[in-house]
Coordinates of C-alpha atoms and ligand atoms in Angstrom, one line a residue:
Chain A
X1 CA 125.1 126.9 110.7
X2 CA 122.4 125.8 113.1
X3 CA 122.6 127.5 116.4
X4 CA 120.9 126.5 119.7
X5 CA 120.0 128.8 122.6
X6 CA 119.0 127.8 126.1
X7 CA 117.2 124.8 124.8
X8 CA 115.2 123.2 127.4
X9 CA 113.1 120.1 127.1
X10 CA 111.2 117.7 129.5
X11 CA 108.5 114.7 128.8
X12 CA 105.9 115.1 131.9
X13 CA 108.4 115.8 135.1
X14 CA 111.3 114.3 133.2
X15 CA 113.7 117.4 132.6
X16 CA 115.6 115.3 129.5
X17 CA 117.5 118.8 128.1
X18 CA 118.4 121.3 130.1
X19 CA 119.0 124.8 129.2
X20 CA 121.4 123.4 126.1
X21 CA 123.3 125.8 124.0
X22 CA 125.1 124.4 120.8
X23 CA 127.2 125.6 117.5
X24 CA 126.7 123.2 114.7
X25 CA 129.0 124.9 111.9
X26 CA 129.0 124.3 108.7
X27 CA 131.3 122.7 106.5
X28 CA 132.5 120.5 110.0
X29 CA 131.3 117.6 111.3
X30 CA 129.8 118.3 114.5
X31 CA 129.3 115.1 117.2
X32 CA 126.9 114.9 120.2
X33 CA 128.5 112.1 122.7
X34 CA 127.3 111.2 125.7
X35 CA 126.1 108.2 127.4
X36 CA 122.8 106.1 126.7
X37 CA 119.7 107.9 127.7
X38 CA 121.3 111.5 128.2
X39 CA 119.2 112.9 125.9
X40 CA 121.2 113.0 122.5
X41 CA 118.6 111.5 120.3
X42 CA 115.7 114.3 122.1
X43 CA 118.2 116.9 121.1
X44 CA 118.7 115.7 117.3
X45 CA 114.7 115.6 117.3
X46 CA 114.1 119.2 118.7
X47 CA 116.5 120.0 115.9
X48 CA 114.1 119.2 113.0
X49 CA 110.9 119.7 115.3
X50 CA 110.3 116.6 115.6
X51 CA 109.5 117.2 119.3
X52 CA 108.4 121.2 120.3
X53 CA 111.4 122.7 122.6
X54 CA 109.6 123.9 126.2
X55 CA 112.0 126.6 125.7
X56 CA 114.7 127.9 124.1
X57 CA 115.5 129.1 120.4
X58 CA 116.9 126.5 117.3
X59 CA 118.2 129.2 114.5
X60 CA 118.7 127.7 111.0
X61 CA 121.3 130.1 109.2
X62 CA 120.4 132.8 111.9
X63 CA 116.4 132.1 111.3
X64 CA 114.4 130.9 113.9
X65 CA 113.0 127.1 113.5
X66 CA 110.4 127.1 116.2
X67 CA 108.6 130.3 115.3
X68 CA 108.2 129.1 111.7
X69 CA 104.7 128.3 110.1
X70 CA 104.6 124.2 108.9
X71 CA 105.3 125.4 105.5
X72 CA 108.4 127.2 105.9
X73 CA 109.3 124.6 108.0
X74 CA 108.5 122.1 105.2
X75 CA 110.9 124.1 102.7
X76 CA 113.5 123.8 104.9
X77 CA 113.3 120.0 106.0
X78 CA 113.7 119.4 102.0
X79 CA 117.3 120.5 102.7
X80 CA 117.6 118.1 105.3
X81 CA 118.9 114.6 105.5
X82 CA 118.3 112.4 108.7
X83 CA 119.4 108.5 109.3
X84 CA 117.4 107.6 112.6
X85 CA 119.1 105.7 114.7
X86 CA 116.4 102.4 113.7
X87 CA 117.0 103.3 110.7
X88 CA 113.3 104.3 109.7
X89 CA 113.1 102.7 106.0
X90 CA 109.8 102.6 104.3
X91 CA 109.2 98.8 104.7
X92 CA 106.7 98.7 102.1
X93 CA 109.2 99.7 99.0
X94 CA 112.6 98.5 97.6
X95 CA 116.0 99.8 98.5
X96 CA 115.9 101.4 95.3
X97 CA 112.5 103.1 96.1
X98 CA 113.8 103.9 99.3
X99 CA 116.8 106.0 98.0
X100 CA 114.8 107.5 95.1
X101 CA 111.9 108.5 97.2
X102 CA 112.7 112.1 98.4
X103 CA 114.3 112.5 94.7
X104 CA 110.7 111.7 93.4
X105 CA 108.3 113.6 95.6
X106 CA 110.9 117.0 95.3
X107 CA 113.2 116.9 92.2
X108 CA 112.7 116.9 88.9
X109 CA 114.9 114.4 87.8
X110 CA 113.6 112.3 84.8
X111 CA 113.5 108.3 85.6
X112 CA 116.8 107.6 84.7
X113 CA 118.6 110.4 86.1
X114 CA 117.3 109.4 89.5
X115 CA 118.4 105.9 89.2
X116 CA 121.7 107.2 88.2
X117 CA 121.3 108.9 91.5
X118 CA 120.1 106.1 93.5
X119 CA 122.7 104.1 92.1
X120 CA 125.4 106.4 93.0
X121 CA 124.6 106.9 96.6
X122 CA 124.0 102.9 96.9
X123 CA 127.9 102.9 95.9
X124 CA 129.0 105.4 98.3
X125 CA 127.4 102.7 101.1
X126 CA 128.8 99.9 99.5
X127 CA 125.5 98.7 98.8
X128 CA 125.6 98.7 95.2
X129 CA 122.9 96.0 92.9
X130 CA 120.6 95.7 95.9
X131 CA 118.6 98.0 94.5
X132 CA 115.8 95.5 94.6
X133 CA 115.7 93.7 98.2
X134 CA 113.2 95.1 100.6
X135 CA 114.1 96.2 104.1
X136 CA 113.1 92.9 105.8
X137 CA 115.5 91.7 103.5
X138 CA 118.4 93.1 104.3
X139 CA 120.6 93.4 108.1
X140 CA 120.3 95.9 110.6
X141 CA 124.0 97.0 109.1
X142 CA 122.7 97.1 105.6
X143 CA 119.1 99.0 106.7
X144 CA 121.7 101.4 108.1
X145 CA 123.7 102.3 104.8
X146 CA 120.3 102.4 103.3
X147 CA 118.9 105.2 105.4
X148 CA 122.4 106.6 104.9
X149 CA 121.7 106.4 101.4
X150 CA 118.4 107.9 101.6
X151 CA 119.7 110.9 103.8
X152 CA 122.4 112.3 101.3
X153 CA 120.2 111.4 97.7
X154 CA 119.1 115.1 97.9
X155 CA 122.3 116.4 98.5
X156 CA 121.5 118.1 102.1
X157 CA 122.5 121.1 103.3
X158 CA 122.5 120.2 106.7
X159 CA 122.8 116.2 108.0
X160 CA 121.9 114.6 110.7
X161 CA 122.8 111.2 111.9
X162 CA 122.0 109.2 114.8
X163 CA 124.4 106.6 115.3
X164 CA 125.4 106.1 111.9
X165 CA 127.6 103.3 113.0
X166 CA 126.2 101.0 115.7
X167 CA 125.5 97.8 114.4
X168 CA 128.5 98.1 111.9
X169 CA 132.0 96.1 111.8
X170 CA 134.4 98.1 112.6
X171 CA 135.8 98.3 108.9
X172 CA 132.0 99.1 107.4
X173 CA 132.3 102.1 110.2
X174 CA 135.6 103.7 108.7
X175 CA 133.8 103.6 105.7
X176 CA 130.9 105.2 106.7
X177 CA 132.9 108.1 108.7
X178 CA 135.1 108.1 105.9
X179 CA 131.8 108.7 103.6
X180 CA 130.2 111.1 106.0
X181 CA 133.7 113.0 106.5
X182 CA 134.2 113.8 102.5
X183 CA 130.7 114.6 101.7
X184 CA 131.0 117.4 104.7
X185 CA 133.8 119.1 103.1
X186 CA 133.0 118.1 99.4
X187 CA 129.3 120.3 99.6
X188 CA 130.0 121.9 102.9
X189 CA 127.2 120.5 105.0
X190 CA 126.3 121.3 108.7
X191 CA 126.3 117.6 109.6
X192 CA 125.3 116.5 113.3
X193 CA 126.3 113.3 114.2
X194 CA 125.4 111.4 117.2
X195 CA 127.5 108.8 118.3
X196 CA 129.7 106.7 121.3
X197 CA 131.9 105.3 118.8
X198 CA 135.4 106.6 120.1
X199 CA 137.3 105.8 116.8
X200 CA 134.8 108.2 115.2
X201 CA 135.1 110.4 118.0
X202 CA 138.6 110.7 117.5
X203 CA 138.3 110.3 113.8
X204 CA 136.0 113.2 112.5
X205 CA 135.2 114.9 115.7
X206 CA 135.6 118.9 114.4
X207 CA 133.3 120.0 116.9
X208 CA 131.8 118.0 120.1
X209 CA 129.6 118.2 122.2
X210 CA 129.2 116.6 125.2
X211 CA 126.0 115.7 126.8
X212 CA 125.9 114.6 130.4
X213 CA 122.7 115.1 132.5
X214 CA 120.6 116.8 129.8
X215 CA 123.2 119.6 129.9
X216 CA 125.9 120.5 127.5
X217 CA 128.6 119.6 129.7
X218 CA 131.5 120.0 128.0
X219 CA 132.5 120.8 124.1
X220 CA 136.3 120.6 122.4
X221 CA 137.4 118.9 119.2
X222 CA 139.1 115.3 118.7
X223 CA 142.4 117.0 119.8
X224 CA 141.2 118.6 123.0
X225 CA 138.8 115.4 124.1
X226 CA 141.8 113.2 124.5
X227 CA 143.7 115.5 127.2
X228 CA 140.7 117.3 129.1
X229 CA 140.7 117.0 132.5
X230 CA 136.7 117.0 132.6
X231 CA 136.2 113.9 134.4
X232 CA 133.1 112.8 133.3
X233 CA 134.2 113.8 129.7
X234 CA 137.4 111.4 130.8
X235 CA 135.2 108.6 132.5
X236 CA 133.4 108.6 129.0
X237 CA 136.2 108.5 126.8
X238 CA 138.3 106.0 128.8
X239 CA 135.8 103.9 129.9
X240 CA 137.1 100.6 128.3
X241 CA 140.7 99.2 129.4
X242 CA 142.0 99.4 126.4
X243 CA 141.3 102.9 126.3
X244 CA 143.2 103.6 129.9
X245 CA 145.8 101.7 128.7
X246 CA 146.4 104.0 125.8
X247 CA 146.3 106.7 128.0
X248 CA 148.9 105.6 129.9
X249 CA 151.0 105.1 127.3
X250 CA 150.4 108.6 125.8
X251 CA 151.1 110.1 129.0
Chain B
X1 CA 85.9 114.9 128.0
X2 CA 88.6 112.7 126.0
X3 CA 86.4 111.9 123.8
X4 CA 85.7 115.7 122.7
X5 CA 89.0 116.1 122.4
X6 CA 89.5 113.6 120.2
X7 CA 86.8 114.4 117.8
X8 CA 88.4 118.1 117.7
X9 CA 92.1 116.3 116.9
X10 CA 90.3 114.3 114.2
X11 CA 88.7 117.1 112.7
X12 CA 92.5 119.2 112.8
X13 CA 93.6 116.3 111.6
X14 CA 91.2 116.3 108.3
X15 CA 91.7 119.8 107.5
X16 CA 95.9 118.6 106.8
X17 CA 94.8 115.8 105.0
X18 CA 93.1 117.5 102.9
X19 CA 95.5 120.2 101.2
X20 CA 97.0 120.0 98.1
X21 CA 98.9 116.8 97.0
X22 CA 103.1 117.5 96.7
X23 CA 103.1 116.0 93.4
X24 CA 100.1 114.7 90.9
X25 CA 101.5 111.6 89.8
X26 CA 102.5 110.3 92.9
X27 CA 99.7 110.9 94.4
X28 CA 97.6 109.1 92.1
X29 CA 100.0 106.1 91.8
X30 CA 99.8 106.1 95.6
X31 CA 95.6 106.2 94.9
X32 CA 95.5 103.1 92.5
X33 CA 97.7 101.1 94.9
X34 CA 95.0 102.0 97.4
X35 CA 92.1 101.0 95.3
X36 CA 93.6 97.8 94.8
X37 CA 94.5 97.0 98.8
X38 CA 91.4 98.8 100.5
X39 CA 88.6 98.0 97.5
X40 CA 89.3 94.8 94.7
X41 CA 91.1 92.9 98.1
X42 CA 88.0 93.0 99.8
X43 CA 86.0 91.5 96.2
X44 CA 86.0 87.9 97.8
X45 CA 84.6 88.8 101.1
X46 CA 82.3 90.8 99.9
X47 CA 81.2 88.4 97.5
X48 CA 80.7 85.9 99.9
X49 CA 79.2 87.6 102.6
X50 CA 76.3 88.9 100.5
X51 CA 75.3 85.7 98.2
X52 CA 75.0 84.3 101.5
X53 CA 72.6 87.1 103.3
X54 CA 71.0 87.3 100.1
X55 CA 70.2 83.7 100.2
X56 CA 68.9 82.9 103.6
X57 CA 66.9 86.7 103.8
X58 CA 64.9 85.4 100.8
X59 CA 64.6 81.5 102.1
X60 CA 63.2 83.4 105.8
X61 CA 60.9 85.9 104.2
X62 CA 59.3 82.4 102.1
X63 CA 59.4 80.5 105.1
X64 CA 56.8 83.1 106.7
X65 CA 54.4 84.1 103.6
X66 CA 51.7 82.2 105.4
X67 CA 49.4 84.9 104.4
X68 CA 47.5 83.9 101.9
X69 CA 47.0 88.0 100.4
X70 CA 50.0 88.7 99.9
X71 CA 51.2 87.7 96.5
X72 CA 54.5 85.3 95.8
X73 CA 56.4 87.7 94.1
X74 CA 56.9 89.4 97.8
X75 CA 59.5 87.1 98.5
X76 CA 62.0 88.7 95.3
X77 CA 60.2 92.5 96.5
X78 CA 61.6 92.1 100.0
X79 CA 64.6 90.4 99.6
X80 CA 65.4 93.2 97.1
X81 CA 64.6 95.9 99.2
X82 CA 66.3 94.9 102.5
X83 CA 69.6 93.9 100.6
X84 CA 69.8 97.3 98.6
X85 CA 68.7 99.7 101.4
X86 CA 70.5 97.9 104.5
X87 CA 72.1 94.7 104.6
X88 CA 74.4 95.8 101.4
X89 CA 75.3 99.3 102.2
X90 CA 75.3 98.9 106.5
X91 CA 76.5 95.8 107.2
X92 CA 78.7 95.1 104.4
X93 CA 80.2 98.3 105.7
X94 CA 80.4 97.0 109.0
X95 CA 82.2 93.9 107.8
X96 CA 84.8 96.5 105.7
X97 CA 85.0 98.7 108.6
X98 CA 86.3 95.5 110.1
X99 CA 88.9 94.4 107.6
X100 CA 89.9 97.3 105.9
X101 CA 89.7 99.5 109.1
X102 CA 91.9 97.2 110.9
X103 CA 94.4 96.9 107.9
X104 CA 94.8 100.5 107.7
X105 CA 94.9 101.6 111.4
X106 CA 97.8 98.8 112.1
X107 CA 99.7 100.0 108.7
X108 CA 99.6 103.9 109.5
X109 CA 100.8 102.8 113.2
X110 CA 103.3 100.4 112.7
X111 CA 104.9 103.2 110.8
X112 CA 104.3 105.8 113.4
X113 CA 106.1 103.5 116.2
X114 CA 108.9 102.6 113.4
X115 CA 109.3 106.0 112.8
X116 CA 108.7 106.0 109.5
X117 CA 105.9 108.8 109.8
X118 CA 108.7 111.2 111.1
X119 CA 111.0 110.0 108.3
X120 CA 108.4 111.8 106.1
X121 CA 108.2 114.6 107.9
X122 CA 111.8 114.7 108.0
X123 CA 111.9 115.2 104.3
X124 CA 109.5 117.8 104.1
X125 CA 106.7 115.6 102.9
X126 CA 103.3 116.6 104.6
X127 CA 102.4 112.6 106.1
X128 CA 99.1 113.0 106.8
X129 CA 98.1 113.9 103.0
X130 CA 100.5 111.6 101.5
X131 CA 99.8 108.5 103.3
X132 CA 95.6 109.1 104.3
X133 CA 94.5 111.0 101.6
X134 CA 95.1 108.5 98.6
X135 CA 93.2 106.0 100.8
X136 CA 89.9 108.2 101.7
X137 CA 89.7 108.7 97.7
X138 CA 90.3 105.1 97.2
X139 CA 87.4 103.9 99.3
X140 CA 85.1 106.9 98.2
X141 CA 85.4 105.7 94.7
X142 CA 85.6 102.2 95.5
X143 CA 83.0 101.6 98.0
X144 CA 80.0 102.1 95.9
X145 CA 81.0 100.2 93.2
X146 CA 81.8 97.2 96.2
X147 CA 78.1 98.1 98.0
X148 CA 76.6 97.8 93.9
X149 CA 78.3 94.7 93.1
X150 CA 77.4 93.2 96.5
X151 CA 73.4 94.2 96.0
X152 CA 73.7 92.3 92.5
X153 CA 75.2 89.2 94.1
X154 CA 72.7 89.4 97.2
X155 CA 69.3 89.2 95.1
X156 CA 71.5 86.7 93.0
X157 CA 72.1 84.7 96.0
X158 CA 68.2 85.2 96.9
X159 CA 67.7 83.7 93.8
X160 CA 69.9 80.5 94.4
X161 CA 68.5 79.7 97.4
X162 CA 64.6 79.8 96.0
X163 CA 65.5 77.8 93.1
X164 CA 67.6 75.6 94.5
X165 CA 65.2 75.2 97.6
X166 CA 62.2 74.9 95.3
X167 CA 60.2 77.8 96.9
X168 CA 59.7 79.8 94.2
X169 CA 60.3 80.3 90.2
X170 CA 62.4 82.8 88.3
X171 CA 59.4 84.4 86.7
X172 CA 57.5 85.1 90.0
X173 CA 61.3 86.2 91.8
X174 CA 61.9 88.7 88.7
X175 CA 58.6 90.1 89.0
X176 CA 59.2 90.6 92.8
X177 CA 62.8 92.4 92.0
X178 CA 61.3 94.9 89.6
X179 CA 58.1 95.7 91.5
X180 CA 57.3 99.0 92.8
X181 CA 61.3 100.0 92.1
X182 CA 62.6 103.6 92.8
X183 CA 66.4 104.5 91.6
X184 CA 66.2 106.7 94.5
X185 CA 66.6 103.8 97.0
X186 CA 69.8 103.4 95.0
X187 CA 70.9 106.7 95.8
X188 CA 70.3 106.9 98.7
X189 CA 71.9 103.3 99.7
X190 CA 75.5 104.8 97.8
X191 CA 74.8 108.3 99.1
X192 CA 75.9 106.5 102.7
X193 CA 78.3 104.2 101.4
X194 CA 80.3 107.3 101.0
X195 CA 79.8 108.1 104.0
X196 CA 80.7 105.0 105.2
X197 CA 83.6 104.6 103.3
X198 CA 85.1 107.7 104.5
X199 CA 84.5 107.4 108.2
X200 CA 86.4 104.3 107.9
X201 CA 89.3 105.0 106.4
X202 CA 89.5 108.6 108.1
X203 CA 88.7 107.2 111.3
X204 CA 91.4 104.2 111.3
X205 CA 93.8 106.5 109.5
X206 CA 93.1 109.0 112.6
X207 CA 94.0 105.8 115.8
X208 CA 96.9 104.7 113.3
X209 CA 98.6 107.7 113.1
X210 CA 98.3 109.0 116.7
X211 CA 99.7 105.9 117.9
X212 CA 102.2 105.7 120.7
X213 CA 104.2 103.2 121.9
X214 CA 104.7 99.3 120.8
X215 CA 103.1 96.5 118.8
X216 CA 100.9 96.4 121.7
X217 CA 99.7 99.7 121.5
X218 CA 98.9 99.0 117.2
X219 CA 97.2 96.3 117.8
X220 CA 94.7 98.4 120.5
X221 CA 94.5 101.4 118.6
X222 CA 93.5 98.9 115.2
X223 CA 91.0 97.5 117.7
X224 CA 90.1 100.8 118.7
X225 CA 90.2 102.2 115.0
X226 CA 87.3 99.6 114.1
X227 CA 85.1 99.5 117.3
X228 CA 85.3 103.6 116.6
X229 CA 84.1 103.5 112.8
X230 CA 81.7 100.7 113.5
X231 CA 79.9 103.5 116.1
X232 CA 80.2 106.0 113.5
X233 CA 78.8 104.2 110.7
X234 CA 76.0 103.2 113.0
X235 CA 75.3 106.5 114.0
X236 CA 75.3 107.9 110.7
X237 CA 72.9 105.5 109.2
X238 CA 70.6 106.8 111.8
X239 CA 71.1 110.0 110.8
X240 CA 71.3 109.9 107.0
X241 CA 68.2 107.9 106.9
X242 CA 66.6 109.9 108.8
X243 CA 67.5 112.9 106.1
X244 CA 67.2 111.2 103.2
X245 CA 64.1 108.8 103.6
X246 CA 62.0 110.9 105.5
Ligands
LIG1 N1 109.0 110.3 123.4 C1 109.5 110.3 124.6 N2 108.6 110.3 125.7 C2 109.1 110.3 127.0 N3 110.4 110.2 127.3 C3 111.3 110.1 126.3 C4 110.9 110.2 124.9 N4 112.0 110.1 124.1 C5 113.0 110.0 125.0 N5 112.6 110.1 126.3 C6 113.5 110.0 127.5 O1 114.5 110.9 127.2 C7 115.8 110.4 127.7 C8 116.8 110.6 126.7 O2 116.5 109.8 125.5 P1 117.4 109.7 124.2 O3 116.7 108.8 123.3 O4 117.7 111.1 123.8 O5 118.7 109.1 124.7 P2 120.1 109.0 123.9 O6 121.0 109.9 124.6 O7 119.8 109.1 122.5 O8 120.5 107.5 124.3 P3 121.1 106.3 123.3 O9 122.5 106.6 123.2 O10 120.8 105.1 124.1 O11 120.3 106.4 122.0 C9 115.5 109.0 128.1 O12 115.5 108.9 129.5 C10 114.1 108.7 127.6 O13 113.5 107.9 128.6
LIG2 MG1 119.7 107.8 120.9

């Protein structure tokens, strides 16, 4: 469970969080939604400390991230997984190095074990015998499933994904919620995901959170987001026509 | 004021860089790769840039032994001197700070601004060792053994250019080489290719990694990264000399 307490964040006068408080359970997948620039990707970063909050507390199983010493901090980032929303691949090595990387500088594994590894994840991303393209080779879809890859080869404890399906077809997307769904439940991870994709809203939303004006406006599950009367949490959700024409039909 | 800052940053930043390595065999893997991009890449260059300096320091140093004293074999004692205890060791450096400074501060920032830095960090690994560290040990090994090979090819180049220009013979050049010759010139010319070596790569790891921003922004902070160790190696020339030669 990661738990955040008045978290409040700005870059020079720019207040981007405000005073955020969050639950990220475990064993659920936990969304952030909000529009573009509302400060969902800053939040995802002041999760790993990746950014310093201004103020605030970030509690990792009830311990506190912020007050930690780099090398507690570094044992506990080996539990993480993160896809950034470019993706962040190492452009200098292979898909297959790029999977196998956190399995070589932190397991054990033998050679073969961690291609087995590597192989396996590949599969779960559809991606399988491409071990050997580089990044520049590949799509921004494919890049994406790769850092996918690369986030659950360690089997985290707790995931974070921004945007894990922008840039994907809609089938590719089901996939990857369908992917990110089972592994949450299968190993009971406290995955965060980030996203304006309603389908996955509506798909694997356990928990969400929504973030409008650096503040965590208002939070529900894919049941309750449908018939809140929040209106901005409404204006988001049924921004497109074909959304409002659902909702008319529904009501 | 900046600039203090930045010194203290640089210095922070060294004492990370230098802990222990996550894992041994990665980290020399990562160190051989290193050798190979930062020192036997920059062979040719090297190679080119010091026949040639070689060459025309020993055709100018013939071209003004109008002085009837001194003997011929001056031209092989000066050209040897000047190559091994400067033009080798500072300038070749220069030119390294140049390309391999550049090279390094634009591949540690384009993975900054790509995010690929925090990716690292991300999985626990400590960046700064893993990427800079394997380089600073590639060029302090390396370097010399460039600087040495380019001193060889320098009074070779020397030579060419006498023989080929007629000025002087291979006896009188060789006896010119070996006269009056102390190892602890040597020494003292790797002693600051060391130096130099590190204060490039450290120095262009330092404006890579604490890039912000854009391309734009890599492509000032490479400039940046080379101006910087070109200062430093300038400035520490002064100063080792000054220790060791005096
Ligand atoms: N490193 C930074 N320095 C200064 N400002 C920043 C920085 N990172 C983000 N911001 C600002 O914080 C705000 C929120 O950015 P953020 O990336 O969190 O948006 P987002 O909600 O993830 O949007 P999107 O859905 O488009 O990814 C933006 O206004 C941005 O300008
Ligand atoms: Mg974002």
């Amino acid at each position: 469970m990661i738990e955040v307490k008045n978290v409040s964040k700005s870059f020079g006068d720019h207040k981007v969080l405000d005073n955020v408080s969050a639950v990220f359970e475990t064993g659920k997948v936990n969304l952030i939604i909000g529009a573009s620039g509302q400060g969902k990707s800053v939040l995802a970063k002041c999760l790993v400390g990746l950014h310093e909050v201004d103020e605030g507390e970030i509690l990792y199983d009830g311990q506190d991230f912020c007050q930690m010493s780099s090398e507690v901090r570094r044992k506990i980032r080996t539990e993480i997984g993160m896809l950034f929303q470019g993706a962040a691949l190492f452009d200098s090595m292979t898909v297959e190095q790029n999977v196998s990387f956190p399995l070589s500088m932190f397991s054990n594994m033998s050679k073969a074990e961690m291609l087995d590894r590597t192989n396996f994840c590949l599969e779960r991303v559809n991606l399988a015998g491409r071990n050997k393209l580089f990044p520049s080779e590949c799509s921004g879809g494919m890049q994406k499933r790769i850092a996918i890859a690369r986030a659950i080869a360690m089997n985290p404890k707790y995931l974070f994904c921004d945007e894990p399906n922008s840039g994907l077809d809609p089938q590719t997307s089901i996939l990857i919620d369908a992917l990110i769904k089972e592994i949450t439940y299968e190993y009971n991870i406290t995955t965060i995901v980030i996203t304006h994709d309603m389908n996955s809203v509506i798909e694997i939303g356990d928990n969400i959170n929504f973030i409008y004006k650096g503040q965590n406006w208002w939070h529900g599950n894919h049941k309750t987001i449908v018939s809140t009367d929040n209106k901005e949490v409404g204006d988001f959700v049924y921004a497109s026509d074909f959304m409002k024409q659902i909702r008319t039909k529904l009501a | 004021m900046n600039r203090i800052a930045n010194i203290g940053k640089y210095c922070l930043m060294l004492w990370v860089v230098f802990s222990k390595p996550e894992k041994f065999k990665i980290f020399r893997k990562r160190t051989f790769d290193e050798i190979q991009t930062i020192g036997i890449n920059s062979l040719p260059i090297v190679a080119l840039m010091s026949v040639f300096i070689g060459g025309v320091i020993a055709l100018q140093t013939a071209s003004n032994m109008d002085n009837p004293i001194l003997p011929d074999y001056t031209i092989g004692y000066i050209t040897r001197s000047s190559t091994i205890l400067e033009l080798s060791p500072t300038i070749i450096s220069l030119i390294l700070a140049g390309k391999v400074g550049s090279n390094v501060a634009s591949e540690i920032g384009t993975m900054r601004i790509t995010e690929q830095i925090d990716a690292l960090e991300i999985m626990g690994v400590n960046s700064l060792s893993y990427l800079v560290l394997p380089k600073i040990v590639a060029a302090v090994i390396f370097f010399p053994i460039l600087i040495t090979f380019s001193m060889t090819l320098g009074i070779v180049g020397g030579w060419l250019s006498l023989i080929i220009s007629d000025l002087s013979t291979t006896e009188t050049y060789l006896i010119g080489i070996r006269y009056y010759f102390k190892t602890g010139d040597i020494v003292y010319a790797l002693t600051k290719t060391i130096v130099f070596g590190f204060l490039i790569v450290s120095i262009s790891s330092f404006y890579g990694y604490y890039a912000k921003g854009g391309s734009l922004d890599v492509g000032r902070s490479s400039t940046e990264a080379v101006v910087s160790s070109s200062v430093a190696i300038l400035i520490a020339n002064f100063l080792l000399t000054q220790m060791i030669l005096l």
